[in-house]
mmCIF file of C-alpha atoms in Angstrom:
data_model
loop_
_atom_site.group_PDB
_atom_site.id
_atom_site.type_symbol
_atom_site.label_atom_id
_atom_site.label_comp_id
_atom_site.label_asym_id
_atom_site.label_seq_id
_atom_site.Cartn_x
_atom_site.Cartn_y
_atom_site.Cartn_z
ATOM 1 C CA UNK A 1173 142.819 89.722 191.096
ATOM 2 C CA UNK A 1174 141.669 93.174 192.216
ATOM 3 C CA UNK A 1175 139.884 93.764 188.892
ATOM 4 C CA UNK A 1176 138.210 90.351 189.109
ATOM 5 C CA UNK A 1177 136.950 91.003 192.632
ATOM 6 C CA UNK A 1178 135.671 94.470 191.669
ATOM 7 C CA UNK A 1179 133.848 93.015 188.650
ATOM 8 C CA UNK A 1180 132.343 90.239 190.782
ATOM 9 C CA UNK A 1181 131.164 92.725 193.422
ATOM 10 C CA UNK A 1182 129.504 94.760 190.660
ATOM 11 C CA UNK A 1183 127.847 91.577 189.349
ATOM 12 C CA UNK A 1184 126.555 90.657 192.823
ATOM 13 C CA UNK A 1185 125.165 94.175 193.252
ATOM 14 C CA UNK A 1186 123.359 93.936 189.900
ATOM 15 C CA UNK A 1187 122.022 90.485 190.718
ATOM 16 C CA UNK A 1188 120.876 91.338 194.229
ATOM 17 C CA UNK A 1189 119.688 94.934 193.996
ATOM 18 C CA UNK A 1190 118.191 94.722 190.538
ATOM 19 C CA UNK A 1191 117.333 91.226 189.347
ATOM 20 C CA UNK A 1192 116.361 89.617 192.677
ATOM 21 C CA UNK A 1193 114.699 92.712 194.113
ATOM 22 C CA UNK A 1194 112.694 93.376 190.960
ATOM 23 C CA UNK A 1195 111.772 89.681 190.559
ATOM 24 C CA UNK A 1196 110.415 89.124 194.067
ATOM 25 C CA UNK A 1197 106.826 88.802 192.864
ATOM 26 C CA UNK A 1198 107.952 86.144 190.373
ATOM 27 C CA UNK A 1199 109.718 84.215 193.126
ATOM 28 C CA UNK A 1200 106.634 84.430 195.356
ATOM 29 C CA UNK A 1201 104.614 82.933 192.469
ATOM 30 C CA UNK A 1202 107.203 80.137 191.991
ATOM 31 C CA UNK A 1203 107.997 81.309 188.462
ATOM 32 C CA UNK A 1204 110.208 78.540 187.065
ATOM 33 C CA UNK A 1205 111.999 80.794 184.556
ATOM 34 C CA UNK A 1206 112.868 83.303 187.280
ATOM 35 C CA UNK A 1207 114.408 80.602 189.482
ATOM 36 C CA UNK A 1208 116.326 79.035 186.585
ATOM 37 C CA UNK A 1209 117.729 82.416 185.575
ATOM 38 C CA UNK A 1210 118.841 83.087 189.152
ATOM 39 C CA UNK A 1211 120.390 79.607 189.421
ATOM 40 C CA UNK A 1212 122.304 80.055 186.149
ATOM 41 C CA UNK A 1213 123.591 83.478 187.215
ATOM 42 C CA UNK A 1214 124.757 82.176 190.600
ATOM 43 C CA UNK A 1215 126.431 79.066 189.204
ATOM 44 C CA UNK A 1216 128.200 80.965 186.421
ATOM 45 C CA UNK A 1217 129.361 83.575 188.921
ATOM 46 C CA UNK A 1218 130.734 80.839 191.187
ATOM 47 C CA UNK A 1219 132.845 79.448 188.362
ATOM 48 C CA UNK A 1220 134.323 82.878 187.643
ATOM 49 C CA UNK A 1221 135.252 83.723 191.243
ATOM 50 C CA UNK A 1222 136.314 80.199 192.307
ATOM 51 C CA UNK A 1223 140.092 80.783 191.900
ATOM 52 C CA UNK A 1224 139.850 83.648 194.409
ATOM 53 C CA UNK A 1225 137.354 82.037 196.830
ATOM 54 C CA UNK A 1226 138.024 78.296 196.423
ATOM 55 C CA UNK A 1227 136.520 76.916 199.643
ATOM 56 C CA UNK A 1228 133.302 78.934 199.682
ATOM 57 C CA UNK A 1229 132.580 78.405 195.995
ATOM 58 C CA UNK A 1230 133.252 74.662 196.328
ATOM 59 C CA UNK A 1231 130.809 74.459 199.242
ATOM 60 C CA UNK A 1232 128.071 76.354 197.382
ATOM 61 C CA UNK A 1233 128.732 74.375 194.174
ATOM 62 C CA UNK A 1234 128.117 71.075 195.943
ATOM 63 C CA UNK A 1235 124.800 72.334 197.306
ATOM 64 C CA UNK A 1236 123.538 74.104 194.177
ATOM 65 C CA UNK A 1237 124.960 71.874 191.464
ATOM 66 C CA UNK A 1238 126.767 68.658 192.332
ATOM 67 C CA UNK A 1239 124.095 67.288 194.683
ATOM 68 C CA UNK A 1240 121.148 68.080 192.381
ATOM 69 C CA UNK A 1241 122.465 67.705 188.815
ATOM 70 C CA UNK A 1242 123.265 64.122 187.907
ATOM 71 C CA UNK A 1243 125.822 64.882 185.173
ATOM 72 C CA UNK A 1244 127.510 67.849 186.884
ATOM 73 C CA UNK A 1245 131.184 67.630 187.921
ATOM 74 C CA UNK A 1246 131.615 66.792 191.596
ATOM 75 C CA UNK A 1247 133.940 69.782 192.081
ATOM 76 C CA UNK A 1248 133.682 73.306 190.724
ATOM 77 C CA UNK A 1249 137.324 73.011 189.666
ATOM 78 C CA UNK A 1250 136.359 70.290 187.208
ATOM 79 C CA UNK A 1251 133.655 72.441 185.642
ATOM 80 C CA UNK A 1252 135.922 74.609 183.512
ATOM 81 C CA UNK A 1253 135.773 78.295 182.718
ATOM 82 C CA UNK A 1254 132.352 79.578 181.552
ATOM 83 C CA UNK A 1255 132.069 80.580 177.906
ATOM 84 C CA UNK A 1256 130.894 84.091 177.089
ATOM 85 C CA UNK A 1257 127.820 84.201 174.888
ATOM 86 C CA UNK A 1258 126.804 87.031 172.602
ATOM 87 C CA UNK A 1259 125.277 89.782 174.775
ATOM 88 C CA UNK A 1260 122.084 91.590 173.830
ATOM 89 C CA UNK A 1261 123.761 94.980 173.378
ATOM 90 C CA UNK A 1262 120.526 96.888 172.847
ATOM 91 C CA UNK A 1263 118.902 95.462 175.983
ATOM 92 C CA UNK A 1264 122.028 96.236 178.012
ATOM 93 C CA UNK A 1265 121.993 99.820 176.721
ATOM 94 C CA UNK A 1266 118.283 100.167 177.503
ATOM 95 C CA UNK A 1267 118.652 98.955 181.096
ATOM 96 C CA UNK A 1268 121.760 101.058 181.626
ATOM 97 C CA UNK A 1269 119.764 104.114 180.629
ATOM 98 C CA UNK A 1270 116.831 103.060 182.822
ATOM 99 C CA UNK A 1271 119.194 102.852 185.796
ATOM 100 C CA UNK A 1272 120.551 106.331 185.065
ATOM 101 C CA UNK A 1273 116.996 107.677 184.993
ATOM 102 C CA UNK A 1274 116.180 105.963 188.292
ATOM 103 C CA UNK A 1275 119.356 107.278 189.945
ATOM 104 C CA UNK A 1276 118.545 110.813 188.796
ATOM 105 C CA UNK A 1277 114.967 110.436 190.005
ATOM 106 C CA UNK A 1278 116.171 109.379 193.452
ATOM 107 C CA UNK A 1279 118.600 112.298 193.451
ATOM 108 C CA UNK A 1280 115.722 114.656 192.645
ATOM 109 C CA UNK A 1281 113.652 113.189 195.486
ATOM 110 C CA UNK A 1282 116.550 113.596 197.901
ATOM 111 C CA UNK A 1283 117.098 117.214 196.847
ATOM 112 C CA UNK A 1284 113.419 117.984 197.491
ATOM 113 C CA UNK A 1285 113.371 116.033 200.769
ATOM 114 C CA UNK A 1286 110.677 113.635 199.524
ATOM 115 C CA UNK A 1287 110.985 110.065 200.800
ATOM 116 C CA UNK A 1288 110.974 107.232 198.275
ATOM 117 C CA UNK A 1289 108.037 105.714 200.158
ATOM 118 C CA UNK A 1290 105.893 108.752 199.321
ATOM 119 C CA UNK A 1291 104.083 108.161 196.006
ATOM 120 C CA UNK A 1292 104.129 111.028 193.519
ATOM 121 C CA UNK A 1293 101.852 111.775 190.615
ATOM 122 C CA UNK A 1294 104.248 112.069 187.648
ATOM 123 C CA UNK A 1295 107.799 112.224 186.390
ATOM 124 C CA UNK A 1296 109.058 113.632 183.085
ATOM 125 C CA UNK A 1297 112.264 112.325 181.515
ATOM 126 C CA UNK A 1298 114.249 114.068 178.791
ATOM 127 C CA UNK A 1299 117.038 112.634 176.659
ATOM 128 C CA UNK A 1300 116.361 108.966 177.468
ATOM 129 C CA UNK A 1301 115.411 107.544 174.079
ATOM 130 C CA UNK A 1302 116.264 103.919 174.913
ATOM 131 C CA UNK A 1303 114.458 103.916 178.273
ATOM 132 C CA UNK A 1304 111.046 104.707 176.783
ATOM 133 C CA UNK A 1305 110.185 101.011 176.421
ATOM 134 C CA UNK A 1306 110.651 100.564 180.186
ATOM 135 C CA UNK A 1307 108.300 103.239 181.511
ATOM 136 C CA UNK A 1308 106.600 100.761 183.867
ATOM 137 C CA UNK A 1309 109.888 99.806 185.521
ATOM 138 C CA UNK A 1310 110.770 103.490 185.964
ATOM 139 C CA UNK A 1311 107.346 104.202 187.474
ATOM 140 C CA UNK A 1312 107.758 101.357 189.975
ATOM 141 C CA UNK A 1313 111.317 102.291 190.932
ATOM 142 C CA UNK A 1314 110.457 105.961 191.478
ATOM 143 C CA UNK A 1315 106.984 105.250 192.882
ATOM 144 C CA UNK A 1316 105.131 107.539 190.493
ATOM 145 C CA UNK A 1317 101.814 107.078 188.701
ATOM 146 C CA UNK A 1318 102.801 108.511 185.307
ATOM 147 C CA UNK A 1319 106.006 108.638 183.258
ATOM 148 C CA UNK A 1320 106.351 111.059 180.359
ATOM 149 C CA UNK A 1321 109.233 111.456 177.929
ATOM 150 C CA UNK A 1322 110.596 114.629 176.333
ATOM 151 C CA UNK A 1323 107.921 116.843 177.838
ATOM 152 C CA UNK A 1324 107.395 118.852 180.998
ATOM 153 C CA UNK A 1325 109.854 121.179 182.799
ATOM 154 C CA UNK A 1326 113.393 121.518 181.460
ATOM 155 C CA UNK A 1327 116.473 121.590 183.669
ATOM 156 C CA UNK A 1328 118.379 124.826 183.081
ATOM 157 C CA UNK A 1329 121.944 124.736 184.351
ATOM 158 C CA UNK A 1330 124.034 127.893 184.528
ATOM 159 C CA UNK A 1331 127.440 127.223 182.948
ATOM 160 C CA UNK A 1332 130.517 129.248 183.849
ATOM 161 C CA UNK A 1333 134.088 129.012 182.543
ATOM 162 C CA UNK A 1334 136.711 127.695 184.909
ATOM 163 C CA UNK A 1335 139.038 130.662 184.498
ATOM 164 C CA UNK A 1336 141.949 128.980 186.263
ATOM 165 C CA UNK A 1337 142.232 126.293 183.586
ATOM 166 C CA UNK A 1338 140.738 128.113 180.579
ATOM 167 C CA UNK A 1339 142.576 131.419 180.959
ATOM 168 C CA UNK A 1340 146.048 130.116 180.085
ATOM 169 C CA UNK A 1341 144.679 127.997 177.211
ATOM 170 C CA UNK A 1342 142.225 130.381 175.514
ATOM 171 C CA UNK A 1343 143.550 133.751 176.556
ATOM 172 C CA UNK A 1344 141.570 136.598 174.946
ATOM 173 C CA UNK A 1345 138.835 134.218 173.749
ATOM 174 C CA UNK A 1346 137.632 133.588 177.307
ATOM 175 C CA UNK A 1347 135.064 136.479 177.260
ATOM 176 C CA UNK A 1348 133.548 135.091 174.048
ATOM 177 C CA UNK A 1349 133.296 131.610 175.587
ATOM 178 C CA UNK A 1350 131.789 133.048 178.768
ATOM 179 C CA UNK A 1351 129.135 134.968 176.805
ATOM 180 C CA UNK A 1352 128.185 131.852 174.800
ATOM 181 C CA UNK A 1353 127.911 129.822 178.013
ATOM 182 C CA UNK A 1354 125.586 132.414 179.540
ATOM 183 C CA UNK A 1355 123.400 132.353 176.413
ATOM 184 C CA UNK A 1356 123.230 128.572 176.581
ATOM 185 C CA UNK A 1357 124.728 128.298 173.097
ATOM 186 C CA UNK A 1358 126.307 124.956 173.952
ATOM 187 C CA UNK A 1359 126.582 121.499 172.378
ATOM 188 C CA UNK A 1360 126.798 118.623 174.848
ATOM 189 C CA UNK A 1361 129.395 116.026 173.766
ATOM 190 C CA UNK A 1362 128.990 113.515 176.599
ATOM 191 C CA UNK A 1363 131.146 112.716 179.643
ATOM 192 C CA UNK A 1364 130.745 116.329 180.749
ATOM 193 C CA UNK A 1365 132.446 117.718 177.624
ATOM 194 C CA UNK A 1366 130.875 120.571 175.663
ATOM 195 C CA UNK A 1367 131.532 122.559 172.496
ATOM 196 C CA UNK A 1368 131.081 126.318 172.775
ATOM 197 C CA UNK A 1369 132.236 129.202 170.564
ATOM 198 C CA UNK A 1370 134.110 126.712 168.397
ATOM 199 C CA UNK A 1371 136.085 125.328 171.333
ATOM 200 C CA UNK A 1372 135.789 121.905 172.954
ATOM 201 C CA UNK A 1373 135.904 122.151 176.738
ATOM 202 C CA UNK A 1374 136.528 119.264 179.103
ATOM 203 C CA UNK A 1375 134.402 118.635 182.209
ATOM 204 C CA UNK A 1376 136.946 120.286 184.534
ATOM 205 C CA UNK A 1377 137.049 123.444 182.383
ATOM 206 C CA UNK A 1378 133.364 124.203 183.030
ATOM 207 C CA UNK A 1379 131.641 125.051 186.302
ATOM 208 C CA UNK A 1380 128.026 123.892 186.375
ATOM 209 C CA UNK A 1381 126.081 126.293 188.557
ATOM 210 C CA UNK A 1382 122.707 126.089 190.237
ATOM 211 C CA UNK A 1383 119.701 124.833 188.279
ATOM 212 C CA UNK A 1384 116.731 127.096 187.735
ATOM 213 C CA UNK A 1385 114.077 126.018 190.231
ATOM 214 C CA UNK A 1386 110.444 125.584 189.164
ATOM 215 C CA UNK A 1387 107.703 125.725 191.810
ATOM 216 C CA UNK A 1388 106.187 122.313 192.506
ATOM 217 C CA UNK A 1389 108.937 120.421 190.703
ATOM 218 C CA UNK A 1390 112.345 118.997 191.544
ATOM 219 C CA UNK A 1391 114.809 118.383 188.734
ATOM 220 C CA UNK A 1392 118.032 116.373 188.454
ATOM 221 C CA UNK A 1393 120.352 116.649 185.477
ATOM 222 C CA UNK A 1394 123.545 114.827 184.488
ATOM 223 C CA UNK A 1395 124.576 116.504 181.237
ATOM 224 C CA UNK A 1396 122.535 114.429 178.784
ATOM 225 C CA UNK A 1397 119.525 113.264 180.818
ATOM 226 C CA UNK A 1398 117.133 115.233 182.996
ATOM 227 C CA UNK A 1399 114.414 113.976 185.319
ATOM 228 C CA UNK A 1400 111.650 116.263 186.628
ATOM 229 C CA UNK A 1401 109.425 115.071 189.492
ATOM 230 C CA UNK A 1402 106.080 116.649 190.349
ATOM 231 C CA UNK A 1403 106.309 117.103 194.128
ATOM 232 C CA UNK A 1404 102.760 118.411 194.677
ATOM 233 C CA UNK A 1405 100.852 116.175 197.103
ATOM 234 C CA UNK A 1406 97.092 115.767 197.358
ATOM 235 C CA UNK A 1407 95.062 113.926 200.001
ATOM 236 C CA UNK A 1408 95.090 110.636 198.075
ATOM 237 C CA UNK A 1409 98.877 110.666 197.624
ATOM 238 C CA UNK A 1410 99.393 111.531 201.294
ATOM 239 C CA UNK A 1411 97.147 108.624 202.327
ATOM 240 C CA UNK A 1412 99.137 106.188 200.178
ATOM 241 C CA UNK A 1413 102.339 107.564 201.671
ATOM 242 C CA UNK A 1414 101.090 106.850 205.201
ATOM 243 C CA UNK A 1415 100.155 103.309 204.179
ATOM 244 C CA UNK A 1416 103.686 102.676 202.864
ATOM 245 C CA UNK A 1417 105.147 104.089 206.091
ATOM 246 C CA UNK A 1418 102.961 101.682 208.078
ATOM 247 C CA UNK A 1419 104.111 98.751 205.927
ATOM 248 C CA UNK A 1420 107.740 99.788 206.515
ATOM 249 C CA UNK A 1421 107.132 99.912 210.276
ATOM 250 C CA UNK A 1422 105.503 96.468 210.300
ATOM 251 C CA UNK A 1423 108.352 94.959 208.263
ATOM 252 C CA UNK A 1424 110.861 96.323 210.779
ATOM 253 C CA UNK A 1425 108.815 94.760 213.577
ATOM 254 C CA UNK A 1426 108.928 91.428 211.736
ATOM 255 C CA UNK A 1427 112.728 91.621 211.564
ATOM 256 C CA UNK A 1428 113.002 92.415 215.282
ATOM 257 C CA UNK A 1429 110.745 89.442 216.023
ATOM 258 C CA UNK A 1430 112.980 87.165 213.951
ATOM 259 C CA UNK A 1431 110.226 86.191 211.514
ATOM 260 C CA UNK A 1432 111.005 84.617 208.165
ATOM 261 C CA UNK A 1433 109.739 86.203 204.968
ATOM 262 C CA UNK A 1434 107.305 83.314 204.515
ATOM 263 C CA UNK A 1435 105.880 83.506 208.061
ATOM 264 C CA UNK A 1436 102.286 84.711 208.165
ATOM 265 C CA UNK A 1437 101.151 87.233 210.779
ATOM 266 C CA UNK A 1438 97.894 88.703 212.059
ATOM 267 C CA UNK A 1439 98.056 92.502 212.057
ATOM 268 C CA UNK A 1440 95.739 94.511 214.287
ATOM 269 C CA UNK A 1441 95.591 98.289 214.086
ATOM 270 C CA UNK A 1442 94.485 100.347 217.122
ATOM 271 C CA UNK A 1443 90.864 101.479 217.042
ATOM 272 C CA UNK A 1444 90.546 104.811 215.320
ATOM 273 C CA UNK A 1445 93.960 104.571 213.714
ATOM 274 C CA UNK A 1446 94.098 107.442 211.246
ATOM 275 C CA UNK A 1447 95.842 106.416 208.054
#
């Protein structure tokens, strides 16, 4: 049961924070395919979680399915277990990599103290071969104008041996491993593992030190991917940042006023308001 609930929570997070959030414009335009996809995802998810949440899923089923679909079972417990179709493995891998890039980009912003609402000029991504077909999504998520791949600044991470764990295992070879780490003569194996001086080291046998900083850039690195953000601001970028801050303020005011998303408002800025 615990594994089922954890998987369902992960599904809801994906559906809410990625599909729904990224499809808002489609919903505003009454895109039929977007609504049908959302409906299918919700209904299938209900069937999976129904043994754990019987009353809530039954209630939602009657509203989303039984009352609107003539041939649908009256109860979710008559609907049966959903069948798993063949997943698009390549698309899943692409989006997984896109999400890693976005997470690293947000980490880089946080490190540099740059708010997500502040537009930036460019980002360079290294090591993300599958994500290259989704440059537009990356640009929107990180609020940048340009996305480049395998170019721009490189994240240099200083690697040190964890002597406490490596000493007993490698003994006299530790100095050789340390020298190779300092030279950067390293092969990344994934999951934090590396091969150096003919030895395979696990993630806890290596200490990843500070990255080399480059003026005007902030870089995040996770072992196989790196994301470099240009943090230089000009007058045009600063203006756009102030506009987004104003929009954020107005949206908070709408929430305080209890307005629905579809409610229209008239917005008046004070005379001489400097954006």
